[in-house]
mmCIF file of C-alpha atoms in Angstrom:
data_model
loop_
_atom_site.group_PDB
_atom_site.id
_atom_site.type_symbol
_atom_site.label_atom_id
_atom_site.label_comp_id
_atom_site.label_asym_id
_atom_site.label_seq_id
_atom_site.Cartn_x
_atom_site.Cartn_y
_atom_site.Cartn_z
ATOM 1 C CA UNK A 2 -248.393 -5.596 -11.708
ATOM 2 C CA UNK A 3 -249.655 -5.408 -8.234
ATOM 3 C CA UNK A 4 -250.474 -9.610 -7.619
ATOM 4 C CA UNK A 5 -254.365 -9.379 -8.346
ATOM 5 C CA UNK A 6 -255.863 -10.914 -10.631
ATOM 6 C CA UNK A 7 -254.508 -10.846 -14.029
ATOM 7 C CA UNK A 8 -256.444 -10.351 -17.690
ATOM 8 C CA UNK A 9 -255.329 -11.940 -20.935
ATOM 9 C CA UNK A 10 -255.887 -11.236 -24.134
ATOM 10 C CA UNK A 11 -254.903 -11.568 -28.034
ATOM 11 C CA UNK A 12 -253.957 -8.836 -29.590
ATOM 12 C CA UNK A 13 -254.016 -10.365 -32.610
ATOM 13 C CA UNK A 14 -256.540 -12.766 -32.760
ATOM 14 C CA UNK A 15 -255.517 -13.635 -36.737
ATOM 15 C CA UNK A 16 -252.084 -14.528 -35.134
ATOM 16 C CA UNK A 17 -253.671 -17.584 -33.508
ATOM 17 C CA UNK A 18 -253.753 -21.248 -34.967
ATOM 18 C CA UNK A 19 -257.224 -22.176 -36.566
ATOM 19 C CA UNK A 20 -258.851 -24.149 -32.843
ATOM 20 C CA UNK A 21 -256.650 -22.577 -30.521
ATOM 21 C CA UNK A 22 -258.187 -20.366 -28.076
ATOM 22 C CA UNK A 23 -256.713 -18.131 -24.782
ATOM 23 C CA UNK A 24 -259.138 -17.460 -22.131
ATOM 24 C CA UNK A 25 -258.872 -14.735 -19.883
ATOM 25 C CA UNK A 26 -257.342 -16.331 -17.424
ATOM 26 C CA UNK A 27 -254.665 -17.498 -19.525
ATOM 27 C CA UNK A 28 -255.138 -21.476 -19.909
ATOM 28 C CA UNK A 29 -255.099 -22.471 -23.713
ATOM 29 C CA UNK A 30 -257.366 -24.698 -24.922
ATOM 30 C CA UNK A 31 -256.971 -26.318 -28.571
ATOM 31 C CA UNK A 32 -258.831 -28.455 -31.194
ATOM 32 C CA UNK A 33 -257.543 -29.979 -33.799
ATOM 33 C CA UNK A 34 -255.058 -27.865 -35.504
ATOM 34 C CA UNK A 35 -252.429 -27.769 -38.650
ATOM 35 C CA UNK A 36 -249.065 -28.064 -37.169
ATOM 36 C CA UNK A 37 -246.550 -25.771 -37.187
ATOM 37 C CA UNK A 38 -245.339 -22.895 -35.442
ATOM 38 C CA UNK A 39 -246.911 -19.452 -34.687
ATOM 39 C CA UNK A 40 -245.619 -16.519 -32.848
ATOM 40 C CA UNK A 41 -248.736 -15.192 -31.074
ATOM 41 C CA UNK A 42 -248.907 -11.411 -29.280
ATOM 42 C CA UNK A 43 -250.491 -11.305 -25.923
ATOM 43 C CA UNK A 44 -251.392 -8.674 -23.412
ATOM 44 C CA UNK A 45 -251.897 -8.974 -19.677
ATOM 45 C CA UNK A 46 -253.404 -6.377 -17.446
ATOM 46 C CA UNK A 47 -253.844 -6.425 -13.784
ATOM 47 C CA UNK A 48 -256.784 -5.535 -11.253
ATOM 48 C CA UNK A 49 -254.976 -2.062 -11.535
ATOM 49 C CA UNK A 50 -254.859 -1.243 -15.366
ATOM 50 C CA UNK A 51 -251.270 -2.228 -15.488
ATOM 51 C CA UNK A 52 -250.242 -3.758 -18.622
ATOM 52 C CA UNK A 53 -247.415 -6.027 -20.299
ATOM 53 C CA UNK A 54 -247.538 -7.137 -23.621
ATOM 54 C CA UNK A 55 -245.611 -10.178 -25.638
ATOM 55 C CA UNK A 56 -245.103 -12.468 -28.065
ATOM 56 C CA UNK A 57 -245.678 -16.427 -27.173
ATOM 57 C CA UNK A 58 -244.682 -18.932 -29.394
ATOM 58 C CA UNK A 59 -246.693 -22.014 -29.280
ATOM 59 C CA UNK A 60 -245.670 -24.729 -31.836
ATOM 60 C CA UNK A 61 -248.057 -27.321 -32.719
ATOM 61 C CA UNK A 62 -247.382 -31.266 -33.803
ATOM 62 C CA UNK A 63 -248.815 -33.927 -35.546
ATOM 63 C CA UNK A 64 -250.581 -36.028 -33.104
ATOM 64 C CA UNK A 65 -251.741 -39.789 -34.383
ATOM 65 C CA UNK A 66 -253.125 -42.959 -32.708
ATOM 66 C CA UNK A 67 -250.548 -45.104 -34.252
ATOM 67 C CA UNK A 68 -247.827 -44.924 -31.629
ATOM 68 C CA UNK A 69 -245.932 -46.568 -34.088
ATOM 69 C CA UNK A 70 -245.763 -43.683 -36.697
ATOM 70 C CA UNK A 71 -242.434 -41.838 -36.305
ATOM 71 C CA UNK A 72 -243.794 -38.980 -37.423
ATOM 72 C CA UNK A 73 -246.246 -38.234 -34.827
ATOM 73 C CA UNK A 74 -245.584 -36.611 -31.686
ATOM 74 C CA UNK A 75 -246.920 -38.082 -28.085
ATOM 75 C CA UNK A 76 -247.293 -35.609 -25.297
ATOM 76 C CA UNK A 77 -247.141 -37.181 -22.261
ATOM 77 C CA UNK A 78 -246.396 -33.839 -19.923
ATOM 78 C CA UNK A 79 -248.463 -30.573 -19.957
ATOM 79 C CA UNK A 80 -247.311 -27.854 -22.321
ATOM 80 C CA UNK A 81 -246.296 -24.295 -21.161
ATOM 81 C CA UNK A 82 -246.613 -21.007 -23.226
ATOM 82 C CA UNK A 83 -243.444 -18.929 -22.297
ATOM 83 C CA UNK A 84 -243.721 -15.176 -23.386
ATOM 84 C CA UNK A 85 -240.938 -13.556 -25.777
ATOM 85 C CA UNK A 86 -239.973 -10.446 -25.608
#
């Protein structure tokens, strides 16, 4: 990678949860979506045709507006992907 700007991309897009979306830039961005947990492959290029390519994991939660519900989940930070492999 030689530090320019960097492409992503899904290599499998039918890997991804239904509303979940990776731009090229890398930022997720998410609807609604069922929770649970989904192993998602990603490649990432530079300005140079250099590539990498791995798996993210990006578990989802139930999210509620009863803050009372045990079951739901309440993020209060921001969420990172971290690669695999």
């Amino acid at each position: 990678m030689d530090g320019g700007p960097l492409t992503y991309t899904v290599t499998d897009p039918a890997k991804l949860p239904p509303g979940l979306t990776l731009g090229g830039t890398g930022q997720l961005s998410a609807a609604a979506m069922p929770e649970g947990v989904y192993d998602v492959p990603v490649k990432v290029c530079d300005s140079e045709g250099a590539c990498a390519a791995g798996t993210v994991r990006v578990s989802t939660y139930l999210a509620c507006a009863d803050l009372g519900n045990k079951r739901c989940r309440h993020l209060s930070a921001p969420v990172t992907a971290v690669p695999e492999g």
